[in-house]
PDB file of C-alpha atoms and ligand atoms in Angstrom:
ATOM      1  CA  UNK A 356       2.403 -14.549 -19.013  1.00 69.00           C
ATOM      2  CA  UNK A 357       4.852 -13.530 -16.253  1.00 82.00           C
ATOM      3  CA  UNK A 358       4.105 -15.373 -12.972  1.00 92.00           C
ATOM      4  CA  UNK A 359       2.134 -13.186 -10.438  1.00 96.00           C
ATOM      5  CA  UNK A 360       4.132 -11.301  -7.854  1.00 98.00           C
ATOM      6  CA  UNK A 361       1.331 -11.739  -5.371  1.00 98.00           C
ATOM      7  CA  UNK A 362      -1.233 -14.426  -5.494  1.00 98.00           C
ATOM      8  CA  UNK A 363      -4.508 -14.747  -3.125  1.00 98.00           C
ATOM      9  CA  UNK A 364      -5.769 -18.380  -3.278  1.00 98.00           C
ATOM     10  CA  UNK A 365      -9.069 -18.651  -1.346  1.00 98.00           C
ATOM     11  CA  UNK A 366      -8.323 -16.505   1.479  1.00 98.00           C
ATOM     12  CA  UNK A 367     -11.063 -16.188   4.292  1.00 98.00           C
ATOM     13  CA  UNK A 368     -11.080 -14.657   7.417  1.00 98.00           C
ATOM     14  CA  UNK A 369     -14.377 -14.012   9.939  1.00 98.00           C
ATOM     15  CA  UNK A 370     -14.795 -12.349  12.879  1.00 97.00           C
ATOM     16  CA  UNK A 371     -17.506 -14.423  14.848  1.00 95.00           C
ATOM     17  CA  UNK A 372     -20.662 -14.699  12.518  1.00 95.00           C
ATOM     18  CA  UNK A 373     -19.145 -11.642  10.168  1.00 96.00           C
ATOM     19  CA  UNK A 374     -17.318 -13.170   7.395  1.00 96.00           C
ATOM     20  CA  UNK A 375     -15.286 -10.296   6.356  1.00 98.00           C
ATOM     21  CA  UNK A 376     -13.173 -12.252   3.459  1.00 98.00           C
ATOM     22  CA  UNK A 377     -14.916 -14.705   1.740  1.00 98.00           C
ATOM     23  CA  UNK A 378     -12.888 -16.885  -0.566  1.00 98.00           C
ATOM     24  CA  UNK A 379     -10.947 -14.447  -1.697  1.00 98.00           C
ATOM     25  CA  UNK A 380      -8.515 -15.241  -5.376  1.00 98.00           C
ATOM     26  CA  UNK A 381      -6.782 -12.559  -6.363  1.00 98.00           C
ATOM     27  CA  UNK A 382      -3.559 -11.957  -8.277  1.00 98.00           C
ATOM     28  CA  UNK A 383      -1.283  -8.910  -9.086  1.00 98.00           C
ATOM     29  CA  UNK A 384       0.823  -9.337 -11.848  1.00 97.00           C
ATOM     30  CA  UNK A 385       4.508  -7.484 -12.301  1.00 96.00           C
ATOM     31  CA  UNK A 386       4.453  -3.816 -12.944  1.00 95.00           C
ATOM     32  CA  UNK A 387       0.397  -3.275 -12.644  1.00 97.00           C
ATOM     33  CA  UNK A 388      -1.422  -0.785 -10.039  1.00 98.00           C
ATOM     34  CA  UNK A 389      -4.401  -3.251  -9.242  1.00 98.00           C
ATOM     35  CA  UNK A 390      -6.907  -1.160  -7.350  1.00 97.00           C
ATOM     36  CA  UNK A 391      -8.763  -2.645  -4.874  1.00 97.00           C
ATOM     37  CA  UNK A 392     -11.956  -0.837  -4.150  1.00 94.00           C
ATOM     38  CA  UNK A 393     -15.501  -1.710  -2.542  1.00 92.00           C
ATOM     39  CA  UNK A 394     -17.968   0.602  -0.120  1.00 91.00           C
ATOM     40  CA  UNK A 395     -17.204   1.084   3.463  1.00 91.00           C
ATOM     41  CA  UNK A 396     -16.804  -1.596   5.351  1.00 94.00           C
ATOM     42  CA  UNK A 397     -16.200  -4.407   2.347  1.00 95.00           C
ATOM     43  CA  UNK A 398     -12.966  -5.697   3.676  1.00 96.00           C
ATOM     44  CA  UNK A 399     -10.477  -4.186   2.022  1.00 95.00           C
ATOM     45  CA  UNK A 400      -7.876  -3.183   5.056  1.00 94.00           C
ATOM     46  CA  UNK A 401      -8.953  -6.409   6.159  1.00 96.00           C
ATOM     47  CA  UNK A 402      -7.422  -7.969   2.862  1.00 97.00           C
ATOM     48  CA  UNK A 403      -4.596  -6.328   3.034  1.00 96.00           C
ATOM     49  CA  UNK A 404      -3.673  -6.813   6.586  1.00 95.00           C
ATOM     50  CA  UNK A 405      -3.674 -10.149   5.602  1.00 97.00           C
ATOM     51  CA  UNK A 406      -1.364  -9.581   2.712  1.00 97.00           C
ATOM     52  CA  UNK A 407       1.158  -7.271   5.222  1.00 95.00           C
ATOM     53  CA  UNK A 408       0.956 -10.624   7.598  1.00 96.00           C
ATOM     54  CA  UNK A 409      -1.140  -8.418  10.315  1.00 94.00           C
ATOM     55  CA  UNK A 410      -4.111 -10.064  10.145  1.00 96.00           C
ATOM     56  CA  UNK A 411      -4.223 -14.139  10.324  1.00 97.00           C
ATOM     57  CA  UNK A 412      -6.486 -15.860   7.542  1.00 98.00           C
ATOM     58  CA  UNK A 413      -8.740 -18.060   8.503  1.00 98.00           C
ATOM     59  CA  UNK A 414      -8.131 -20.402   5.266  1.00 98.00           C
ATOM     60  CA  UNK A 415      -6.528 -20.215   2.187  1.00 98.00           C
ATOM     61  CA  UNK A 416      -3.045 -18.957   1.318  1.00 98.00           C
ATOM     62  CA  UNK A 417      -0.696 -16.074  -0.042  1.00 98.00           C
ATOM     63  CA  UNK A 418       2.065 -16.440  -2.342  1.00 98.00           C
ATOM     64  CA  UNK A 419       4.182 -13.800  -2.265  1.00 98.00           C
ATOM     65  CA  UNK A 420       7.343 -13.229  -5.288  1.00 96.00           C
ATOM     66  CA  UNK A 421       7.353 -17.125  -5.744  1.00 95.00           C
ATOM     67  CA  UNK A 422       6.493 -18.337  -2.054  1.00 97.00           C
ATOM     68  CA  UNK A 423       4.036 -19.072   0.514  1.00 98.00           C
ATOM     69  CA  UNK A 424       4.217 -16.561   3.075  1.00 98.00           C
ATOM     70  CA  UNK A 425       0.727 -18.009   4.150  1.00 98.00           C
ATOM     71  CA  UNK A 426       2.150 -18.153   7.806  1.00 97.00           C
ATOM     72  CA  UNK A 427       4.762 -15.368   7.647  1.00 97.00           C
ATOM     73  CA  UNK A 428       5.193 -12.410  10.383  1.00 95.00           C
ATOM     74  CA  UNK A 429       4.834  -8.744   9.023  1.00 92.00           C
ATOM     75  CA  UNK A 430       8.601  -8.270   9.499  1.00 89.00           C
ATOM     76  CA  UNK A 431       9.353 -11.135   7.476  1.00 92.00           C
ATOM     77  CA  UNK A 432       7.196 -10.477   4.612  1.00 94.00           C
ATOM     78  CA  UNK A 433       8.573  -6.882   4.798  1.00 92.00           C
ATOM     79  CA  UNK A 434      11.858  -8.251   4.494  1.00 91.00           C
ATOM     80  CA  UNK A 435      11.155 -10.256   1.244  1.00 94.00           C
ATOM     81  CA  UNK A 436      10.359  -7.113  -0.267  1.00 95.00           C
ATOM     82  CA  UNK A 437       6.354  -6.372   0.932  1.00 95.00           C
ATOM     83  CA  UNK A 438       6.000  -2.962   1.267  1.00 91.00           C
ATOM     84  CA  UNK A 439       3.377  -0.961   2.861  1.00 86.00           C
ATOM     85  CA  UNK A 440       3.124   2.812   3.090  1.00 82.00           C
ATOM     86  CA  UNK A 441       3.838   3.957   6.454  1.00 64.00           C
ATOM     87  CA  UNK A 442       1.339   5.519   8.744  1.00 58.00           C
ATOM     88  CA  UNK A 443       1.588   9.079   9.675  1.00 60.00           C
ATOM     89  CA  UNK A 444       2.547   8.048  13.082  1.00 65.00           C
ATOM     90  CA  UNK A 445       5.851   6.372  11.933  1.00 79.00           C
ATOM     91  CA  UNK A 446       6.982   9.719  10.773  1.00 90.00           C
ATOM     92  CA  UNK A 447       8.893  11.684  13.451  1.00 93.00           C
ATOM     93  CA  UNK A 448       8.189  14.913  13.265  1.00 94.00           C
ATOM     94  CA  UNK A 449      11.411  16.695  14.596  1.00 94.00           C
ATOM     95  CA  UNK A 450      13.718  14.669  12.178  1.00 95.00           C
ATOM     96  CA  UNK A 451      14.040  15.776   8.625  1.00 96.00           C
ATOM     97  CA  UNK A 452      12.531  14.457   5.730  1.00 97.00           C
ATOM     98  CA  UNK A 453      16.086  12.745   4.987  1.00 97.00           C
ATOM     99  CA  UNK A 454      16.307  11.217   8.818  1.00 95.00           C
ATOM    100  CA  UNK A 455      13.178   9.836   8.254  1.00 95.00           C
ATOM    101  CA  UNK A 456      13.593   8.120   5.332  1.00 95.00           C
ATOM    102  CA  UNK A 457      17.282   7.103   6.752  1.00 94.00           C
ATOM    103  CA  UNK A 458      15.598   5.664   9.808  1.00 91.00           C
ATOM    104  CA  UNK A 459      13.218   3.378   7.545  1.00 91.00           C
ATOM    105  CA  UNK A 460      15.998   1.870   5.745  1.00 90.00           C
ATOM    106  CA  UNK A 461      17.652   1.418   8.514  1.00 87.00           C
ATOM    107  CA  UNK A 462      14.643  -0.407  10.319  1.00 84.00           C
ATOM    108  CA  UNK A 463      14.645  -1.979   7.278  1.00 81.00           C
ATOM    109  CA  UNK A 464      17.995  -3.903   7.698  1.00 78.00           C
ATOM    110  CA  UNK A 465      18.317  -4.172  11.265  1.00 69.00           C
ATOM    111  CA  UNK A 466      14.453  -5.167  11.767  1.00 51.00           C
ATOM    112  CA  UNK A 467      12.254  -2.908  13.423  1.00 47.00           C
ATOM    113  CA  UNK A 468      10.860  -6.143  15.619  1.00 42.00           C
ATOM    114  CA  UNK A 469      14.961  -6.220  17.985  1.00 49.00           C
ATOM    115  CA  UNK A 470      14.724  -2.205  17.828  1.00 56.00           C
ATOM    116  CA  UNK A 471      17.556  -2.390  15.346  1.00 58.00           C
ATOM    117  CA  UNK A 472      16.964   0.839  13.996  1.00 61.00           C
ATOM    118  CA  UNK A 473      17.220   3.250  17.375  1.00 66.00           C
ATOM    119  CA  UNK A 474      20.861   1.254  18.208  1.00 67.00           C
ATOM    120  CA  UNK A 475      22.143   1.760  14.750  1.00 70.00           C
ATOM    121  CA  UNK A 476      21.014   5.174  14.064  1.00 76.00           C
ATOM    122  CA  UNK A 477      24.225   7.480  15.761  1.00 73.00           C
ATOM    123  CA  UNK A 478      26.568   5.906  13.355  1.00 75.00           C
ATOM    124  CA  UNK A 479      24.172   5.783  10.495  1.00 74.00           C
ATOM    125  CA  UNK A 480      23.269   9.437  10.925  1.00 78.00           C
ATOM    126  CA  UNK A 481      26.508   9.861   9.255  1.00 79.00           C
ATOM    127  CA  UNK A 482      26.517   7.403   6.736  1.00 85.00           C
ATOM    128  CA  UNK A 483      26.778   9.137   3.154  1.00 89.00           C
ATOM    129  CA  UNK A 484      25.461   6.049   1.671  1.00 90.00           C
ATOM    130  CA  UNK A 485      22.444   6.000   3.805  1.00 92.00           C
ATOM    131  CA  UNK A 486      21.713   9.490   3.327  1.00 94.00           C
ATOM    132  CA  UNK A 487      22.107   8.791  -0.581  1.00 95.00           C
ATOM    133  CA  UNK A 488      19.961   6.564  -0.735  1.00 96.00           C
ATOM    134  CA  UNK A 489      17.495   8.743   1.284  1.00 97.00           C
ATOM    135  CA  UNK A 490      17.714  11.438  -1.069  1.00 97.00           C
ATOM    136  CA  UNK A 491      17.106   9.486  -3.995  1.00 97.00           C
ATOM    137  CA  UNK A 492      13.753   7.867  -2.553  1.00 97.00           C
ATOM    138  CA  UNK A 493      12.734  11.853  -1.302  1.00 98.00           C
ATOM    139  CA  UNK A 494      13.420  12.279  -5.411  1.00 97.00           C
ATOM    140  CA  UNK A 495      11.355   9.885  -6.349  1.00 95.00           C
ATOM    141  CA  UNK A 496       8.621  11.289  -4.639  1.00 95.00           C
ATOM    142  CA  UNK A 497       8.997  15.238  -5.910  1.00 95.00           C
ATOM    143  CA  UNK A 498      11.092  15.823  -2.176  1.00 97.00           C
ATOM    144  CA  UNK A 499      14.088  16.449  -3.293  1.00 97.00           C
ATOM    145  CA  UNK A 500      14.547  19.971  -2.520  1.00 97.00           C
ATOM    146  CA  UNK A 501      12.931  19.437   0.735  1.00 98.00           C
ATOM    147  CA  UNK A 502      15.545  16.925   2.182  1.00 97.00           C
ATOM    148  CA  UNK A 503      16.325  18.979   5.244  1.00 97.00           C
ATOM    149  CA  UNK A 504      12.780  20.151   6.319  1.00 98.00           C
ATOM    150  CA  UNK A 505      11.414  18.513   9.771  1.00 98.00           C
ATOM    151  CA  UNK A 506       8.850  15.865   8.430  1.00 96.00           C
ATOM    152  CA  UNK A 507       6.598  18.185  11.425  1.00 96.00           C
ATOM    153  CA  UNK A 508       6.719  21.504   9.210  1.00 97.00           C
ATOM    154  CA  UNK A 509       5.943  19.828   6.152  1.00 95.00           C
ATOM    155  CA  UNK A 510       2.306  20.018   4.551  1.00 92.00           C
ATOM    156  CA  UNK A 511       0.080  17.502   4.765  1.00 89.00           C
ATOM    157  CA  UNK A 512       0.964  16.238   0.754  1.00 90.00           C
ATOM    158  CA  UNK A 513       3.964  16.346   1.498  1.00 93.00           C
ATOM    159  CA  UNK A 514       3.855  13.805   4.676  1.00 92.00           C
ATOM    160  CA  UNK A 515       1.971  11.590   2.788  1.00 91.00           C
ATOM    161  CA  UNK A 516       4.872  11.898   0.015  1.00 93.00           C
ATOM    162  CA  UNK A 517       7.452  11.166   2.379  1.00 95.00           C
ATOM    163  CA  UNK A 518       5.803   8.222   4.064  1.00 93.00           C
ATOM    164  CA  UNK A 519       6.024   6.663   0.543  1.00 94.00           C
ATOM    165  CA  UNK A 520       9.761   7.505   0.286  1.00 95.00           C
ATOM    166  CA  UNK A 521      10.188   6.125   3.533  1.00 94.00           C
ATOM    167  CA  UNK A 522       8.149   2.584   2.031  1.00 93.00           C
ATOM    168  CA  UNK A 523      10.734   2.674  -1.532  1.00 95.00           C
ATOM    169  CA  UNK A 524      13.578   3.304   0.485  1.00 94.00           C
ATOM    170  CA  UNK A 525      13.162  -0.866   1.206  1.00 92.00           C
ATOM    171  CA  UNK A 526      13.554  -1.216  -2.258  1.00 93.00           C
ATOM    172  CA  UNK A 527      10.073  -3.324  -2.109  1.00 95.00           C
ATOM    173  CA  UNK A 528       8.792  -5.848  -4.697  1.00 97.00           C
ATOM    174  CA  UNK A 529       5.095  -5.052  -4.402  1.00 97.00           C
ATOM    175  CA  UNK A 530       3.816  -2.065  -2.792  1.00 96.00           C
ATOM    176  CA  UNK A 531       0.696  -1.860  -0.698  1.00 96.00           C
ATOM    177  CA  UNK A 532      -1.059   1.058  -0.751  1.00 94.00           C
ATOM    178  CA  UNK A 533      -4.463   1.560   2.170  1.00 92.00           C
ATOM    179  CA  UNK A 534      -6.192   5.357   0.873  1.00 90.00           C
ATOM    180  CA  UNK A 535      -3.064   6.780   0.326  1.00 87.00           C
ATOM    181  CA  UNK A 536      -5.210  10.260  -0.534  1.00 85.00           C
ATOM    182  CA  UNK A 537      -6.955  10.181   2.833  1.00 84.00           C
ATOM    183  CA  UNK A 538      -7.281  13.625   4.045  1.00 82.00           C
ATOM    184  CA  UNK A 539      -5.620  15.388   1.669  1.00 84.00           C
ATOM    185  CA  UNK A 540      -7.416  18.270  -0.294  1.00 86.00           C
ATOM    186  CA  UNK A 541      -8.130  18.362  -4.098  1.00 87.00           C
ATOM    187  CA  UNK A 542      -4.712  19.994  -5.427  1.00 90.00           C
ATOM    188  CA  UNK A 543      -2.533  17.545  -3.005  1.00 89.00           C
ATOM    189  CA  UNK A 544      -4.785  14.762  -4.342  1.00 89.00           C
ATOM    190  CA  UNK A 545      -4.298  15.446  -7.668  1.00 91.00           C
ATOM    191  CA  UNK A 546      -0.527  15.939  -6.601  1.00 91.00           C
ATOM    192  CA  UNK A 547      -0.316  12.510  -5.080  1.00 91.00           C
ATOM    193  CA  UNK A 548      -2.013  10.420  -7.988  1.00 93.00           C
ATOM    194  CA  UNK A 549       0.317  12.290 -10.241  1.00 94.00           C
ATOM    195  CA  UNK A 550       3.109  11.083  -7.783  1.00 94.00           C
ATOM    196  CA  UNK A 551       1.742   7.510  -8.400  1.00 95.00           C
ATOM    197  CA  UNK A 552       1.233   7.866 -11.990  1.00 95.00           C
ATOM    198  CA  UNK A 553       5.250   8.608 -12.246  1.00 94.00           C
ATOM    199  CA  UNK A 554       5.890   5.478 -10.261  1.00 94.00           C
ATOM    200  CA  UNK A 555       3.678   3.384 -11.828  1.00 95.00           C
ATOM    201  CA  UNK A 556       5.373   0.382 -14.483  1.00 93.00           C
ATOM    202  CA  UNK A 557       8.623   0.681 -12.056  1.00 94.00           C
ATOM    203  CA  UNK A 558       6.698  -1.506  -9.416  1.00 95.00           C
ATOM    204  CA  UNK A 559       3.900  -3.523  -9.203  1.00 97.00           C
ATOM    205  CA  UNK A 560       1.239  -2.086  -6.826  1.00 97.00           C
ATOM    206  CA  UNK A 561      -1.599  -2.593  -4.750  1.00 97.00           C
ATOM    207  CA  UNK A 562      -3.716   0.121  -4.206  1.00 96.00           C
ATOM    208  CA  UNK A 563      -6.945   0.486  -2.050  1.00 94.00           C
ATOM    209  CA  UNK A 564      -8.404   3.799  -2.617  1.00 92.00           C
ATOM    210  CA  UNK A 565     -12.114   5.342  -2.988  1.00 87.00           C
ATOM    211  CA  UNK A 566     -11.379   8.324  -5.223  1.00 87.00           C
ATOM    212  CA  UNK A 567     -12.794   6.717  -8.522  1.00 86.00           C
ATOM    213  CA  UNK A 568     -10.814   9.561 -10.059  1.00 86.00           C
ATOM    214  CA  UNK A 569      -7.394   8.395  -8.882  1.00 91.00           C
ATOM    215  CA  UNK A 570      -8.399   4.778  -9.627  1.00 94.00           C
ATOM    216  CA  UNK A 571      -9.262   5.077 -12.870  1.00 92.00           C
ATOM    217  CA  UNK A 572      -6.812   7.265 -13.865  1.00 92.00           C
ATOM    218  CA  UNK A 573      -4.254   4.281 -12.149  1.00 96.00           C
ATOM    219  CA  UNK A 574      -5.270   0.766 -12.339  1.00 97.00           C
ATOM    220  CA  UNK A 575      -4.660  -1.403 -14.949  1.00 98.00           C
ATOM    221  CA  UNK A 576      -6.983  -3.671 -13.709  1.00 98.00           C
ATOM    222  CA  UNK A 577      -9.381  -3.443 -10.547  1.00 97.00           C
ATOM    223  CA  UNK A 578     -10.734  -5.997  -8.084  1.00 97.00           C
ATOM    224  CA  UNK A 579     -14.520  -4.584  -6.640  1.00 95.00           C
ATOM    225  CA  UNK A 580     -14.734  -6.283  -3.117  1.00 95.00           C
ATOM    226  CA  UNK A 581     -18.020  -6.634  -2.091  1.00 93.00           C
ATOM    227  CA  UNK A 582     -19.111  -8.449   1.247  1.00 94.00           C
ATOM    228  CA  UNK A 583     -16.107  -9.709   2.269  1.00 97.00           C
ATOM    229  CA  UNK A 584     -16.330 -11.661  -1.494  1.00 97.00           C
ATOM    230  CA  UNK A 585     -14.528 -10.514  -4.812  1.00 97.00           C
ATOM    231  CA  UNK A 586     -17.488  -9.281  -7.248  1.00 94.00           C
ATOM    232  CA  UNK A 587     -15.667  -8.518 -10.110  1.00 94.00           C
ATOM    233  CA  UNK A 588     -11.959  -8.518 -11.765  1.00 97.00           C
ATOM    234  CA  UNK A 589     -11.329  -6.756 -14.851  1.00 96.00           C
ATOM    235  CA  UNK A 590     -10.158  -3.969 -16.811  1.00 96.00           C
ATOM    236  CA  UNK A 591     -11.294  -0.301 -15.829  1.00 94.00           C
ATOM    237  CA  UNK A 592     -14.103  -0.298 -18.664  1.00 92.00           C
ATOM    238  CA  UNK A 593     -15.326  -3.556 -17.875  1.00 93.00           C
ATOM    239  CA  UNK A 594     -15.516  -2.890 -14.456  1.00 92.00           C
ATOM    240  CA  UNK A 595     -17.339   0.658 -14.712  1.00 88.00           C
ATOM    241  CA  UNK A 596     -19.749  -1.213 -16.972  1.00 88.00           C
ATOM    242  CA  UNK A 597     -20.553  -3.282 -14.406  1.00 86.00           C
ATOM    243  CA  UNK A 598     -24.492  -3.170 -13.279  1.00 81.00           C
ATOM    244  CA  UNK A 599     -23.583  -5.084 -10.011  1.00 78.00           C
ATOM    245  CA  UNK A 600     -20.827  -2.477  -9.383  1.00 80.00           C
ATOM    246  CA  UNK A 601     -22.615   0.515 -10.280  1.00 80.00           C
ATOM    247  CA  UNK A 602     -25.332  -0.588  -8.216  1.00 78.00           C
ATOM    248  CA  UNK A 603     -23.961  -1.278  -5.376  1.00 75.00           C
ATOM    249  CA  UNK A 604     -20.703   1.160  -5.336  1.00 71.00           C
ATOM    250  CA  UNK A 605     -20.110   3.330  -8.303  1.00 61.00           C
ATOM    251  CA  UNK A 606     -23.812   4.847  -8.494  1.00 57.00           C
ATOM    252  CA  UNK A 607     -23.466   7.897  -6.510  1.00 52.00           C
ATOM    253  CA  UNK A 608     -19.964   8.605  -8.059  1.00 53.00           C
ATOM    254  CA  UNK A 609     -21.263   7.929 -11.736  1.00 48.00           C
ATOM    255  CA  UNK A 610     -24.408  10.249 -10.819  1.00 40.00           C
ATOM    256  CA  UNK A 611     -22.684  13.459  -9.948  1.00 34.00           C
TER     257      UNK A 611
HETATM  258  N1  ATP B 224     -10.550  -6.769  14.479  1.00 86.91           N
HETATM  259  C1  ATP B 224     -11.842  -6.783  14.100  1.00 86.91           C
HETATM  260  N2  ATP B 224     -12.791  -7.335  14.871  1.00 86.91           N
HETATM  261  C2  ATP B 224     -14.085  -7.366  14.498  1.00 86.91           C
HETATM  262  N3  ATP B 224     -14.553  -6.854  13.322  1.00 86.91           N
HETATM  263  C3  ATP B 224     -13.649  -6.283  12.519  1.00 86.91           C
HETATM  264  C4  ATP B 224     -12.254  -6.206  12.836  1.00 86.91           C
HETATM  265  N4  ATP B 224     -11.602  -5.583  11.833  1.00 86.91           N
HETATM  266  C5  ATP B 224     -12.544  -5.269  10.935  1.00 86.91           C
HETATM  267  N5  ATP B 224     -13.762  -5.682  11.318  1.00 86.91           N
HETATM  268  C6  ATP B 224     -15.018  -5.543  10.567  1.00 86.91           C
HETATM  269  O1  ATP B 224     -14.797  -6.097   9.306  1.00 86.91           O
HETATM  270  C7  ATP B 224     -15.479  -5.354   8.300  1.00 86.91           C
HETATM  271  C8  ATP B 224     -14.491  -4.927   7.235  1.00 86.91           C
HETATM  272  O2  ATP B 224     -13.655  -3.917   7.755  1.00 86.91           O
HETATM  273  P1  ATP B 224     -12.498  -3.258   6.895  1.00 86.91           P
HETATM  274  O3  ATP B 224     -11.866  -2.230   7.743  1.00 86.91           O
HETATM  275  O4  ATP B 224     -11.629  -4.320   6.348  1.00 86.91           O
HETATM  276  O5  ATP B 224     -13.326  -2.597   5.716  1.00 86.91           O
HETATM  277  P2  ATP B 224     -12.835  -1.565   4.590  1.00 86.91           P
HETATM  278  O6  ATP B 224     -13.319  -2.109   3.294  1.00 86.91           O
HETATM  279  O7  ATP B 224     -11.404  -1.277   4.722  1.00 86.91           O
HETATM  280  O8  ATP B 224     -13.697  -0.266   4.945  1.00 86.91           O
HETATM  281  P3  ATP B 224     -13.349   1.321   4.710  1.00 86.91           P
HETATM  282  O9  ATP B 224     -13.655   1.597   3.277  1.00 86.91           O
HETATM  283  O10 ATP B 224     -14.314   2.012   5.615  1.00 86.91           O
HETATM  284  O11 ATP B 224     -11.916   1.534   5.089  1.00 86.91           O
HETATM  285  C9  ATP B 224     -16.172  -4.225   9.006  1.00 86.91           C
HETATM  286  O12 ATP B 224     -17.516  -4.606   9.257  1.00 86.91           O
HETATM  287  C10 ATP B 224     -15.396  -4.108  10.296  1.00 86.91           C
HETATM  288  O13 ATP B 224     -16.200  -3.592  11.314  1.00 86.91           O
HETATM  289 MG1   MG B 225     -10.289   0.450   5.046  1.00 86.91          MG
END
């Protein structure tokens, strides 16, 4: 089998007496969605602020497309192609959908860290290429027709669309994905997994995400976090049959 594109090795991070990863292995393998789910408060961002190079491990280490980023920055590991959606306050809201996505390759290239973007981003307003390749991330995403709307008129779908134009724009390796359905309603949910069912086997992805509905209709293969610990890795159907997981996360869900 293909080497992984990202691979946990005993990763462990606590804050004072909480141990919020506990020896963490993990590996996501080129082209899959691995979902990473687990109740409130399991660890998950925690995990993958560690991945993104935002949060420091404790112990273990993280290779990343063939290399130990272990003791990378963010920018750096965003540079080797780690991508991570965008919070809604990275979108400008009086810029279009295009200008945003525009301004995130830019960042991109010049490196958000030296403010790259902002002194680059007169010339590059005009830069066909740029804008190209703007366009075709905002198609990739069901935007195209909305290119020239202000990112601050758009619905709330819609924002969460273009923030993950704005994260393919970098042309990313492995994309990390923290609730990307968060606040959105049923329709722009279903909307949004649909989005990531189109993109899915034309990049690898990490995806943390409670809606057992998007999950399973996603992952090739989920992780349940537990405790800071993994508790199980596996296909969907082995994972759902779980008692451990059912128990202690899937119950209610599997109930209704
Ligand atoms: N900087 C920090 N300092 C102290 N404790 C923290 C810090 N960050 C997270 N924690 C704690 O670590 C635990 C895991 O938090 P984390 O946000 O990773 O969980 P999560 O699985 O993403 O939860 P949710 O599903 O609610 O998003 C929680 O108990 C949280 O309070
Ligand atoms: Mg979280």
């Amino acid at each position: 089998m293909a080497d992984p594109i990202l691979r946990l090795e005993h990763l462990a991070k606590s804050y004072g007496a909480l141990n919020v990863t506990q020896d963490v292995c993990l590996d996501v393998r080129p082209g899959e969605v691995h979902a990473l789910i687990g109740p409130n408060g399991a660890g998950k961002t925690t995990l993958v602020g560690e991945i993104a190079g935002a949060v420091r491990p404790d112990a273990g280490r993280i290779v990343f497309a063939g290399r130990d980023v272990t003791h990378l920055g963010v920018a750096a590991r965003a540079r080797l192609g780690l991508g991570r959606v965008f919070q809604v306050s990275q979108v400008i809201g009086g810029f279009s959908a295009r200008e945003n996505v525009m301004l995130a390759a830019l960042a991109h290239q010049g490196g958000p860290a030296r403010g790259g973007a902002w002194r680059m981003w007169r010339p590059a307003r005009a830069d066909a290429a740029l804008a190209g390749a703007a366009e075709a991330a905002l198609a990739r995403v069901g935007l195209g027709a909305r290119a020239d709307v202000p990112a601050g008129a758009l619905a709330h779908g819609e924002r969460r669309a273009l923030e993950l134009a704005m994260a393919l724009v970098q042309a990313p390796k492995l994309l990390l994905l923290d609730e990307p359905m968060a606040g959105t309603g049923r329709a722009e949910g279903a909307r949004l997994t649909d989005l990531l069912l189109g993109l899915k086997g034309t990049l690898p992805m990490l995806l943390v995400e409670h809606d057992t509905r998007t999950v399973f209709a996603l992952a090739d293969r989920i992780t349940v976090l537990i405790g800071g610990a993994v508790a199980i890795t596996g296909a969907p159907e082995a994972v759902r049959a779980n008692a451990e997981v059912r128990r202690a996360y899937l119950g209610e869900e599997e109930a209704v």
